[in-house]
Coordinates of C-alpha atoms in Angstrom, one line a residue:
M71 CA 30.3 -16.7 -145.7
A72 CA 30.6 -17.1 -141.7
A73 CA 29.0 -20.8 -142.1
F74 CA 32.4 -21.3 -145.2
D75 CA 34.7 -20.1 -142.7
Q76 CA 33.6 -22.0 -139.9
L77 CA 33.4 -25.5 -142.4
I78 CA 37.1 -24.8 -143.6
Q79 CA 37.5 -24.2 -139.8
N80 CA 36.4 -27.9 -139.1
M81 CA 37.7 -29.1 -141.6
M82 CA 41.9 -28.0 -140.8
N83 CA 41.1 -28.9 -136.9
L84 CA 40.3 -32.3 -138.3
E85 CA 43.4 -32.5 -140.6
F86 CA 41.2 -32.9 -143.3
F87 CA 43.9 -31.6 -145.6
Q88 CA 46.9 -32.8 -143.7
F89 CA 45.5 -36.3 -144.2
L90 CA 42.4 -37.6 -145.6
F91 CA 42.6 -35.4 -148.9
P92 CA 46.3 -36.6 -149.7
F93 CA 45.0 -40.1 -149.1
L94 CA 42.1 -39.7 -151.1
L95 CA 43.9 -38.2 -154.6
A96 CA 46.9 -40.6 -154.2
L97 CA 44.4 -43.6 -154.0
A98 CA 42.6 -42.1 -157.0
I99 CA 45.9 -41.4 -159.1
V100 CA 47.7 -44.8 -158.3
Y101 CA 44.3 -46.6 -158.9
G102 CA 43.5 -44.7 -162.2
V103 CA 47.5 -45.1 -163.3
L104 CA 47.2 -48.9 -162.5
S105 CA 43.8 -49.1 -164.1
W106 CA 45.3 -47.3 -167.5
A107 CA 48.5 -49.5 -167.8
L108 CA 47.8 -52.5 -166.2
K109 CA 44.1 -53.3 -166.9
E110 CA 44.7 -56.7 -168.5
Q111 CA 47.7 -57.9 -166.2
L112 CA 46.2 -56.9 -162.9
P113 CA 42.6 -58.0 -161.7
K114 CA 40.7 -54.8 -160.4
S115 CA 41.0 -56.3 -156.3
A116 CA 45.3 -56.1 -157.0
R117 CA 45.2 -52.7 -158.2
G118 CA 42.4 -51.6 -155.5
V119 CA 44.5 -52.8 -152.6
I120 CA 47.8 -51.6 -154.7
S121 CA 46.7 -48.4 -154.4
L122 CA 45.4 -48.5 -151.1
I123 CA 48.8 -49.1 -149.3
I124 CA 50.7 -46.3 -151.5
A125 CA 47.8 -44.1 -150.5
F126 CA 48.6 -45.3 -146.8
F127 CA 52.1 -44.6 -146.9
V128 CA 51.3 -41.3 -148.7
M129 CA 49.6 -40.9 -145.6
L130 CA 52.1 -41.6 -143.3
Y131 CA 54.1 -39.4 -145.5
S132 CA 52.1 -36.8 -145.0
S133 CA 52.0 -36.8 -140.9
W134 CA 56.0 -36.2 -141.3
N135 CA 56.0 -33.5 -143.6
Y136 CA 53.3 -30.7 -142.5
M137 CA 54.8 -28.7 -146.0
V138 CA 52.2 -31.2 -148.0
V139 CA 49.4 -29.1 -147.6
S140 CA 51.3 -26.0 -148.5
F141 CA 52.3 -27.3 -151.8
F142 CA 48.7 -28.6 -152.5
A143 CA 47.3 -25.7 -151.7
N144 CA 49.7 -23.3 -153.7
I145 CA 49.6 -25.7 -156.5
S146 CA 45.6 -26.1 -156.6
G147 CA 45.8 -21.9 -156.1
G148 CA 48.1 -21.8 -159.2
F149 CA 46.2 -24.6 -161.7
L150 CA 43.3 -22.4 -160.4
I151 CA 44.8 -19.0 -161.9
V152 CA 46.5 -21.0 -165.1
G153 CA 43.4 -22.9 -166.1
S154 CA 41.0 -19.3 -166.0
G155 CA 43.7 -17.6 -168.0
I156 CA 43.2 -20.5 -170.7
L157 CA 39.4 -20.6 -170.3
F158 CA 39.3 -16.7 -170.9
I159 CA 41.6 -16.6 -173.9
I160 CA 39.2 -19.6 -175.5
I161 CA 36.2 -17.6 -174.6
L162 CA 38.1 -14.4 -176.5
M163 CA 39.1 -16.6 -179.2
G164 CA 35.2 -17.6 -179.7
L165 CA 34.3 -13.9 -179.5
V166 CA 36.0 -13.1 -182.6
G167 CA 34.7 -16.3 -184.5
L168 CA 37.8 -18.7 -184.4
R169 CA 37.7 -22.6 -183.6
P170 CA 40.3 -24.5 -182.2
E171 CA 39.9 -27.0 -185.6
D172 CA 41.3 -23.5 -187.8
L173 CA 44.5 -23.1 -185.7
W174 CA 46.4 -26.0 -186.8
P175 CA 48.7 -26.3 -189.7
G176 CA 47.4 -27.8 -192.7
K177 CA 44.2 -24.9 -193.1
E178 CA 44.8 -22.4 -195.3
K179 CA 43.2 -19.7 -193.3
G180 CA 45.6 -16.7 -194.1
K181 CA 47.7 -15.0 -191.7
S182 CA 45.2 -12.8 -190.3
K183 CA 44.0 -15.7 -188.2
W184 CA 47.6 -15.8 -186.6
I185 CA 47.4 -12.1 -186.4
V186 CA 43.9 -12.4 -184.8
V187 CA 45.2 -15.2 -182.5
L188 CA 48.0 -13.4 -181.2
L189 CA 46.5 -10.4 -180.2
V190 CA 43.6 -12.5 -178.5
V191 CA 46.8 -13.8 -176.4
F192 CA 48.0 -10.8 -176.0
I193 CA 45.3 -9.3 -174.6
G194 CA 44.6 -12.4 -172.7
A195 CA 48.1 -12.2 -170.9
L196 CA 47.6 -8.8 -170.5
I197 CA 44.4 -9.4 -168.1
F198 CA 46.1 -12.2 -166.9
F199 CA 48.9 -10.4 -165.3
G200 CA 46.9 -7.4 -164.2
A201 CA 45.0 -9.5 -162.6
G202 CA 48.1 -10.5 -160.3
G203 CA 48.8 -13.8 -162.2
S204 CA 52.9 -12.6 -162.5
W205 CA 53.9 -13.8 -159.2
L206 CA 53.0 -17.6 -161.0
V207 CA 55.1 -17.0 -163.6
G208 CA 58.4 -14.9 -162.3
I209 CA 58.7 -11.9 -164.3
P210 CA 61.9 -9.8 -164.1
G211 CA 62.0 -6.4 -162.5
W212 CA 63.1 -4.7 -166.0
A213 CA 59.7 -6.7 -167.7
A214 CA 57.6 -5.4 -164.9
G215 CA 58.2 -1.8 -165.5
S216 CA 56.0 0.7 -167.7
D217 CA 58.8 1.6 -170.1
F218 CA 58.9 -2.2 -171.4
W219 CA 55.4 -2.7 -172.3
T220 CA 55.7 1.0 -173.9
I221 CA 57.6 -0.6 -176.0
I222 CA 56.1 -3.8 -176.4
F223 CA 52.8 -2.0 -177.2
F224 CA 54.9 0.0 -179.8
V225 CA 56.5 -2.8 -181.5
I226 CA 52.6 -4.3 -182.0
I227 CA 51.8 -1.8 -183.4
L228 CA 54.2 -1.7 -186.0
A229 CA 53.8 -5.6 -187.0
I230 CA 50.1 -4.8 -187.4
V231 CA 50.9 -1.5 -189.7
V232 CA 53.2 -3.6 -191.6
F233 CA 51.2 -7.0 -191.8
W234 CA 48.6 -4.5 -193.3
M235 CA 50.6 -2.8 -195.6
G236 CA 51.6 -6.0 -197.0
A237 CA 48.3 -7.3 -197.5
E238 CA 47.6 -4.3 -199.8
K239 CA 50.2 -4.8 -201.5
E240 CA 49.3 -8.3 -202.1
D241 CA 45.6 -7.1 -202.9
R242 CA 47.1 -4.2 -205.8
E243 CA 49.2 -6.7 -207.4
E244 CA 46.1 -9.4 -207.7
E245 CA 44.1 -6.7 -209.3
V246 CA 47.2 -5.9 -211.9
K247 CA 47.6 -9.4 -213.1
T248 CA 43.1 -9.8 -213.4
P249 CA 42.2 -6.3 -214.8
G250 CA 38.7 -7.6 -216.2
K251 CA 37.5 -9.1 -212.9
P252 CA 34.8 -7.0 -211.3

């Protein structure tokens, strides 16, 4: 692990994070946007020159503002946490047999799919907040207490019971309408 610590320290000493990485990021973003929006109007060389000039101005700005490094470090870490949470929810949904195309309106899959989806999202959110993601969202103090989560758990259990009772009533009504069916 000491090799990575030394590598990061050397990059900080050479001010890669302060100058080079904001320069490269600005260059890639501006060139990508110009290529997407003005591919027909601007030749490739013009898009490259414009991107390079703007990237140098970004490097100049980052020399004046040392907080650029903190901003990019915080936002990148936040994206990593959010992306990991979304990925974990997708994995949980895959484990219970849900595909993304099953969740869009127009598919007649019934209410039970949405209950499972909500349950999986709830479990994913609990894991996300339990792993320390609450600082990213900024949860108020009253919502972080154990009493609040006990009430939420109780309401969820009640919703599941009401759902199952309603589904059982629909099954009985269907049996009454078609009595001779095996």
